[in-house]
Structure formats: C-alpha cells, structure tokens
Amino acid sequence: MAKKRIFIIEDEIKISRFIQLELEHEGYITYIEQDGRIGLEKAINGNYDLIILDVMLPSLNGMEILRRLRQTSETPVIMLTAKDDITDKVMVLDIGADDYITKPFAIEELLARIRVIFKRKNIVLPSNPNIIQIDSLILDTEKYLVTYSNIPIDLTKKEFDLLKYLMINKGLVLTRDNILEKVWGYSYAGNTNIVDVYVRYLRSKIDDKYNKKFIHTIRGVGYQLKDE
C-alpha cells in the first residue's frame, strides 16, 4: 500500500518540524511550507492525501487558503487554530475543513484525527458501491433500505437521507447548518432545531433500540457519527 502524503502549512518552524517528525515516524510522507500564498499554490498543484493547515500564516491566512482550495479540490484538511472559540470552530467547518484541532494539542490527538479521515475511504464496500456499512449498520442507497444485524429499520425518507449523510461523513464533526444545507437543501427556511429533532428520531430507532451509540453530540457545534 502506498504511503500517504501529508502537506503541512505552518509558519512556526518548531511546530511544523515536530509534526513532521511524528508523522514520518508513523510512516507518512510529509512536506512543509511556511508561507500562505506559496502553500496555497502547492496545495492546489500537489498530489496530497491530507493537508494540515494553520489559520495564522504570513501573506495569506489559512481561512482564505481553505476557501480558495475548496473551489478546485476536495483534499481533506485539518485546521490548526490557536483560538478555542466555538464561532471560529464552526467557521472553519462551514468553509470546508474536514476537522480542526486547537493549539496546544497532544500529537496523539492529531494522529487519531488523521486516522479517522483516512478510514473514511473504507466505508463504502468495493463489492457494491450502493452499500454503506458501519459495524452492523448497513444502508443501501439503491433499495432505500437500512438494517442492523440484518433486521430492517423503518425510516422516513428524511431520516434515511440524514443517516446517509452522517454515515458518508463518519468520524467528521458536522455543524447543524451544514447538515441542514445538505439534507434539507438551500431552499429550506426553517430553524436548525429540525436537525436535533430528526437526530432524536434516528437515535430512538437505532442507538437506543440496539444499545449502540453511533450518533454523538458535539456541544455547541453539531453531530458526529462514530463506531465505538
């Protein structure tokens, strides 16, 4: 299996070098850039499996790099931020970050978040692209069927769509606004509380019924589907 290529855009040399050494110890191939504009150019033109992107950078900040990158690329991005503020965290997720981590952080946490992102590629079974499976929970996009341990689960269309979106983005923290946009659509004019309501519906039909915690609440941000 080819080694994963990780691009680190971080202007603090001590931090970027520390991350690089730890990642290379884990078997990843790494690249470093300190300048924002040069980092954006390399991120767009390079063939990377993951980008670790600092918010505060010279010449072009991480937020703007992410905005421009998302116009042409879906390469996973983990944002590094020194601000432990919910508004900033929601903002980076809304712009298109796959995850974020607040400085100072333990390298073990960063490594765990990297592993979660790379595991997403293994969610869809190669034998049937219509099947999404997490543990014993299986969702068939073609048959509109959900089962747990081969037992059918009766879901409404919107419950099905919500579960599908959560499963496709397994391990990622999804904001209520993001879920609302992707599941209910741009034209929906209601309150984001509808997301909480439908999450409760899913939990009652899956998590509570089978005593298996899939859907986790990320306080002040949104939801995350995990297999524990």
Short mmCIF file of N, CA, C and O in Angstrom, two decimals, residues 75-144:
data_model
loop_
_atom_site.label_atom_id
_atom_site.label_comp_id
_atom_site.label_asym_id
_atom_site.label_seq_id
_atom_site.Cartn_x
_atom_site.Cartn_y
_atom_site.Cartn_z
N THR A 75 -9.37 17.71 -1.29
CA THR A 75 -8.35 17.11 -0.43
C THR A 75 -8.70 17.37 1.03
O THR A 75 -8.99 18.52 1.40
N PRO A 76 -8.72 16.35 1.89
CA PRO A 76 -9.06 16.55 3.30
C PRO A 76 -8.13 17.57 3.96
O PRO A 76 -6.92 17.59 3.69
N VAL A 77 -8.71 18.42 4.81
CA VAL A 77 -7.95 19.46 5.50
C VAL A 77 -8.26 19.42 7.00
O VAL A 77 -9.42 19.42 7.40
N ILE A 78 -7.21 19.40 7.80
CA ILE A 78 -7.33 19.59 9.25
C ILE A 78 -6.77 20.96 9.58
O ILE A 78 -5.61 21.25 9.28
N MET A 79 -7.59 21.81 10.18
CA MET A 79 -7.15 23.17 10.53
C MET A 79 -6.52 23.19 11.91
O MET A 79 -7.01 22.53 12.84
N LEU A 80 -5.44 23.95 12.03
CA LEU A 80 -4.82 24.21 13.33
C LEU A 80 -5.18 25.63 13.75
O LEU A 80 -4.96 26.57 12.99
N THR A 81 -5.78 25.78 14.91
CA THR A 81 -6.18 27.10 15.37
C THR A 81 -5.76 27.32 16.81
O THR A 81 -5.79 26.40 17.62
N ALA A 82 -5.34 28.56 17.11
CA ALA A 82 -4.95 28.91 18.47
C ALA A 82 -6.16 29.40 19.27
O ALA A 82 -6.06 29.63 20.48
N LYS A 83 -7.31 29.56 18.60
CA LYS A 83 -8.50 30.09 19.26
C LYS A 83 -9.44 28.97 19.66
O LYS A 83 -9.94 28.25 18.80
N ASP A 84 -9.67 28.83 20.95
CA ASP A 84 -10.59 27.81 21.44
C ASP A 84 -11.98 28.42 21.56
O ASP A 84 -12.57 28.50 22.63
N ASP A 85 -12.50 28.86 20.41
CA ASP A 85 -13.78 29.57 20.39
C ASP A 85 -14.73 28.84 19.45
O ASP A 85 -14.36 28.48 18.32
N ILE A 86 -15.95 28.60 19.91
CA ILE A 86 -16.92 27.84 19.11
C ILE A 86 -17.18 28.51 17.77
O ILE A 86 -17.28 27.83 16.74
N THR A 87 -17.26 29.84 17.74
CA THR A 87 -17.54 30.55 16.49
C THR A 87 -16.47 30.27 15.45
O THR A 87 -16.77 30.01 14.28
N ASP A 88 -15.21 30.29 15.87
CA ASP A 88 -14.11 30.02 14.94
C ASP A 88 -14.14 28.58 14.46
O ASP A 88 -13.88 28.29 13.30
N LYS A 89 -14.47 27.66 15.37
CA LYS A 89 -14.53 26.25 15.00
C LYS A 89 -15.64 26.00 13.99
O LYS A 89 -15.45 25.27 13.00
N VAL A 90 -16.80 26.60 14.24
CA VAL A 90 -17.92 26.45 13.30
C VAL A 90 -17.55 27.04 11.95
O VAL A 90 -17.87 26.48 10.88
N MET A 91 -16.84 28.18 11.97
CA MET A 91 -16.47 28.85 10.73
C MET A 91 -15.57 27.97 9.86
O MET A 91 -15.80 27.84 8.66
N VAL A 92 -14.55 27.35 10.46
CA VAL A 92 -13.63 26.54 9.65
C VAL A 92 -14.35 25.32 9.08
O VAL A 92 -14.05 24.88 7.96
N LEU A 93 -15.31 24.77 9.82
CA LEU A 93 -16.07 23.63 9.32
C LEU A 93 -16.99 24.06 8.18
O LEU A 93 -17.14 23.35 7.19
N ASP A 94 -17.60 25.23 8.33
CA ASP A 94 -18.50 25.72 7.29
C ASP A 94 -17.76 26.04 6.00
O ASP A 94 -18.28 25.86 4.90
N ILE A 95 -16.54 26.54 6.13
CA ILE A 95 -15.74 26.87 4.94
C ILE A 95 -15.36 25.61 4.18
O ILE A 95 -15.24 25.62 2.96
N GLY A 96 -15.20 24.51 4.91
CA GLY A 96 -14.87 23.27 4.21
C GLY A 96 -13.81 22.41 4.84
O GLY A 96 -13.37 21.42 4.24
N ALA A 97 -13.39 22.76 6.07
CA ALA A 97 -12.41 21.90 6.75
C ALA A 97 -13.05 20.58 7.13
O ALA A 97 -14.24 20.52 7.44
N ASP A 98 -12.27 19.52 7.09
CA ASP A 98 -12.78 18.20 7.49
C ASP A 98 -12.72 18.04 9.00
O ASP A 98 -13.49 17.26 9.57
N ASP A 99 -11.80 18.75 9.64
CA ASP A 99 -11.67 18.69 11.09
C ASP A 99 -10.82 19.86 11.54
O ASP A 99 -10.23 20.58 10.72
N TYR A 100 -10.74 20.07 12.85
CA TYR A 100 -9.90 21.12 13.40
C TYR A 100 -9.30 20.63 14.70
O TYR A 100 -9.80 19.69 15.33
N ILE A 101 -8.20 21.26 15.10
CA ILE A 101 -7.59 20.94 16.38
C ILE A 101 -7.02 22.23 16.95
O ILE A 101 -6.47 23.05 16.23
N THR A 102 -7.19 22.42 18.25
CA THR A 102 -6.80 23.67 18.90
C THR A 102 -5.40 23.54 19.51
O THR A 102 -5.09 22.57 20.17
N LYS A 103 -4.56 24.55 19.26
CA LYS A 103 -3.24 24.61 19.88
C LYS A 103 -3.37 25.08 21.33
O LYS A 103 -4.21 25.94 21.62
N PRO A 104 -2.54 24.57 22.23
CA PRO A 104 -1.61 23.45 22.05
C PRO A 104 -2.38 22.13 22.05
O PRO A 104 -3.43 22.01 22.66
N PHE A 105 -1.85 21.15 21.35
CA PHE A 105 -2.53 19.86 21.26
C PHE A 105 -1.54 18.72 21.48
O PHE A 105 -0.33 18.88 21.31
N ALA A 106 -2.08 17.59 21.88
CA ALA A 106 -1.26 16.39 22.03
C ALA A 106 -1.13 15.74 20.66
O ALA A 106 -2.11 15.63 19.93
N ILE A 107 0.07 15.32 20.30
CA ILE A 107 0.29 14.74 18.99
C ILE A 107 -0.57 13.49 18.80
O ILE A 107 -1.00 13.19 17.68
N GLU A 108 -0.87 12.78 19.89
CA GLU A 108 -1.70 11.59 19.79
C GLU A 108 -3.10 11.93 19.27
O GLU A 108 -3.70 11.15 18.53
N GLU A 109 -3.61 13.10 19.68
CA GLU A 109 -4.93 13.53 19.21
C GLU A 109 -4.90 13.83 17.72
O GLU A 109 -5.80 13.44 16.97
N LEU A 110 -3.86 14.52 17.27
CA LEU A 110 -3.74 14.82 15.84
C LEU A 110 -3.63 13.54 15.02
O LEU A 110 -4.28 13.39 13.99
N LEU A 111 -2.82 12.60 15.49
CA LEU A 111 -2.67 11.32 14.78
C LEU A 111 -4.00 10.57 14.70
O LEU A 111 -4.32 9.96 13.67
N ALA A 112 -4.78 10.63 15.78
CA ALA A 112 -6.08 9.96 15.80
C ALA A 112 -7.02 10.59 14.79
O ALA A 112 -7.76 9.89 14.08
N ARG A 113 -7.02 11.91 14.71
CA ARG A 113 -7.90 12.60 13.76
C ARG A 113 -7.49 12.30 12.31
O ARG A 113 -8.35 12.20 11.43
N ILE A 114 -6.20 12.16 12.08
CA ILE A 114 -5.71 11.80 10.74
C ILE A 114 -6.20 10.40 10.37
O ILE A 114 -6.67 10.16 9.26
N ARG A 115 -6.11 9.47 11.33
CA ARG A 115 -6.54 8.11 11.06
C ARG A 115 -8.03 8.06 10.73
O ARG A 115 -8.47 7.30 9.85
N VAL A 116 -8.83 8.86 11.43
CA VAL A 116 -10.27 8.90 11.19
C VAL A 116 -10.56 9.34 9.76
O VAL A 116 -11.40 8.76 9.06
N ILE A 117 -9.87 10.37 9.30
CA ILE A 117 -10.09 10.88 7.95
C ILE A 117 -9.72 9.83 6.90
O ILE A 117 -10.45 9.61 5.93
N PHE A 118 -8.61 9.15 7.10
CA PHE A 118 -8.19 8.15 6.13
C PHE A 118 -9.09 6.92 6.15
O PHE A 118 -9.24 6.24 5.14
N LYS A 119 -9.72 6.64 7.29
CA LYS A 119 -10.62 5.49 7.38
C LYS A 119 -11.89 5.71 6.58
O LYS A 119 -12.58 4.76 6.21
N ARG A 120 -12.25 6.96 6.31
CA ARG A 120 -13.46 7.24 5.54
C ARG A 120 -13.48 6.55 4.19
O ARG A 120 -14.53 6.18 3.68
N LYS A 121 -12.31 6.36 3.61
CA LYS A 121 -12.23 5.74 2.29
C LYS A 121 -12.64 4.28 2.33
O LYS A 121 -12.89 3.68 1.29
N ASN A 122 -12.70 3.72 3.53
CA ASN A 122 -13.04 2.30 3.66
C ASN A 122 -14.50 2.08 4.03
O ASN A 122 -14.91 0.95 4.28
N ILE A 123 -15.31 3.14 4.06
CA ILE A 123 -16.71 2.99 4.47
C ILE A 123 -17.53 2.27 3.40
O ILE A 123 -18.29 1.37 3.69
N VAL A 124 -17.37 2.67 2.15
CA VAL A 124 -18.16 2.06 1.08
C VAL A 124 -17.50 0.75 0.66
O VAL A 124 -16.33 0.71 0.33
N LEU A 125 -18.26 -0.31 0.67
CA LEU A 125 -17.72 -1.62 0.30
C LEU A 125 -17.44 -1.65 -1.19
O LEU A 125 -18.31 -1.28 -2.00
N PRO A 126 -16.26 -2.09 -1.62
CA PRO A 126 -15.91 -2.09 -3.04
C PRO A 126 -16.79 -3.03 -3.87
O PRO A 126 -16.96 -2.83 -5.05
N SER A 127 -17.35 -4.07 -3.25
CA SER A 127 -18.16 -5.03 -3.98
C SER A 127 -19.51 -4.45 -4.40
O SER A 127 -20.12 -4.92 -5.34
N ASN A 128 -19.97 -3.43 -3.71
CA ASN A 128 -21.27 -2.83 -4.03
C ASN A 128 -21.24 -1.35 -3.65
O ASN A 128 -21.37 -1.00 -2.47
N PRO A 129 -21.10 -0.46 -4.63
CA PRO A 129 -21.00 0.98 -4.33
C PRO A 129 -22.27 1.57 -3.74
O PRO A 129 -22.26 2.70 -3.26
N ASN A 130 -23.39 0.81 -3.78
CA ASN A 130 -24.64 1.31 -3.21
C ASN A 130 -24.75 1.03 -1.72
O ASN A 130 -25.69 1.49 -1.08
N ILE A 131 -23.79 0.29 -1.17
CA ILE A 131 -23.85 -0.11 0.23
C ILE A 131 -22.89 0.71 1.07
O ILE A 131 -21.72 0.86 0.74
N ILE A 132 -23.39 1.24 2.18
CA ILE A 132 -22.56 1.90 3.18
C ILE A 132 -22.73 1.11 4.47
O ILE A 132 -23.85 0.91 4.94
N GLN A 133 -21.63 0.64 5.03
CA GLN A 133 -21.71 -0.18 6.24
C GLN A 133 -20.79 0.33 7.31
O GLN A 133 -19.61 0.62 7.08
N ILE A 134 -21.31 0.46 8.52
CA ILE A 134 -20.54 0.81 9.71
C ILE A 134 -20.96 -0.16 10.80
O ILE A 134 -22.12 -0.15 11.23
N ASP A 135 -20.02 -1.01 11.22
CA ASP A 135 -20.32 -2.06 12.17
C ASP A 135 -21.44 -2.93 11.58
O ASP A 135 -21.33 -3.35 10.44
N SER A 136 -22.51 -3.17 12.32
CA SER A 136 -23.62 -4.00 11.80
C SER A 136 -24.72 -3.16 11.17
O SER A 136 -25.76 -3.69 10.77
N LEU A 137 -24.49 -1.86 11.07
CA LEU A 137 -25.47 -0.95 10.46
C LEU A 137 -25.17 -0.83 8.97
O LEU A 137 -24.08 -0.43 8.58
N ILE A 138 -26.14 -1.20 8.13
CA ILE A 138 -25.96 -1.20 6.68
C ILE A 138 -27.04 -0.34 6.04
O ILE A 138 -28.22 -0.48 6.34
N LEU A 139 -26.61 0.54 5.14
CA LEU A 139 -27.53 1.40 4.41
C LEU A 139 -27.35 1.13 2.92
O LEU A 139 -26.24 1.20 2.39
N ASP A 140 -28.45 0.78 2.25
CA ASP A 140 -28.46 0.51 0.82
C ASP A 140 -29.11 1.69 0.11
O ASP A 140 -30.32 1.89 0.22
N THR A 141 -28.30 2.47 -0.62
CA THR A 141 -28.81 3.69 -1.26
C THR A 141 -29.73 3.39 -2.43
O THR A 141 -30.58 4.21 -2.77
N GLU A 142 -29.58 2.24 -3.05
CA GLU A 142 -30.41 1.88 -4.20
C GLU A 142 -31.78 1.37 -3.77
O GLU A 142 -32.81 1.73 -4.35
N LYS A 143 -31.80 0.54 -2.74
CA LYS A 143 -33.06 -0.05 -2.28
C LYS A 143 -33.75 0.80 -1.20
O LYS A 143 -34.85 0.47 -0.77
N TYR A 144 -33.09 1.88 -0.78
CA TYR A 144 -33.62 2.71 0.30
C TYR A 144 -33.92 1.84 1.52
O TYR A 144 -35.01 1.91 2.11
#
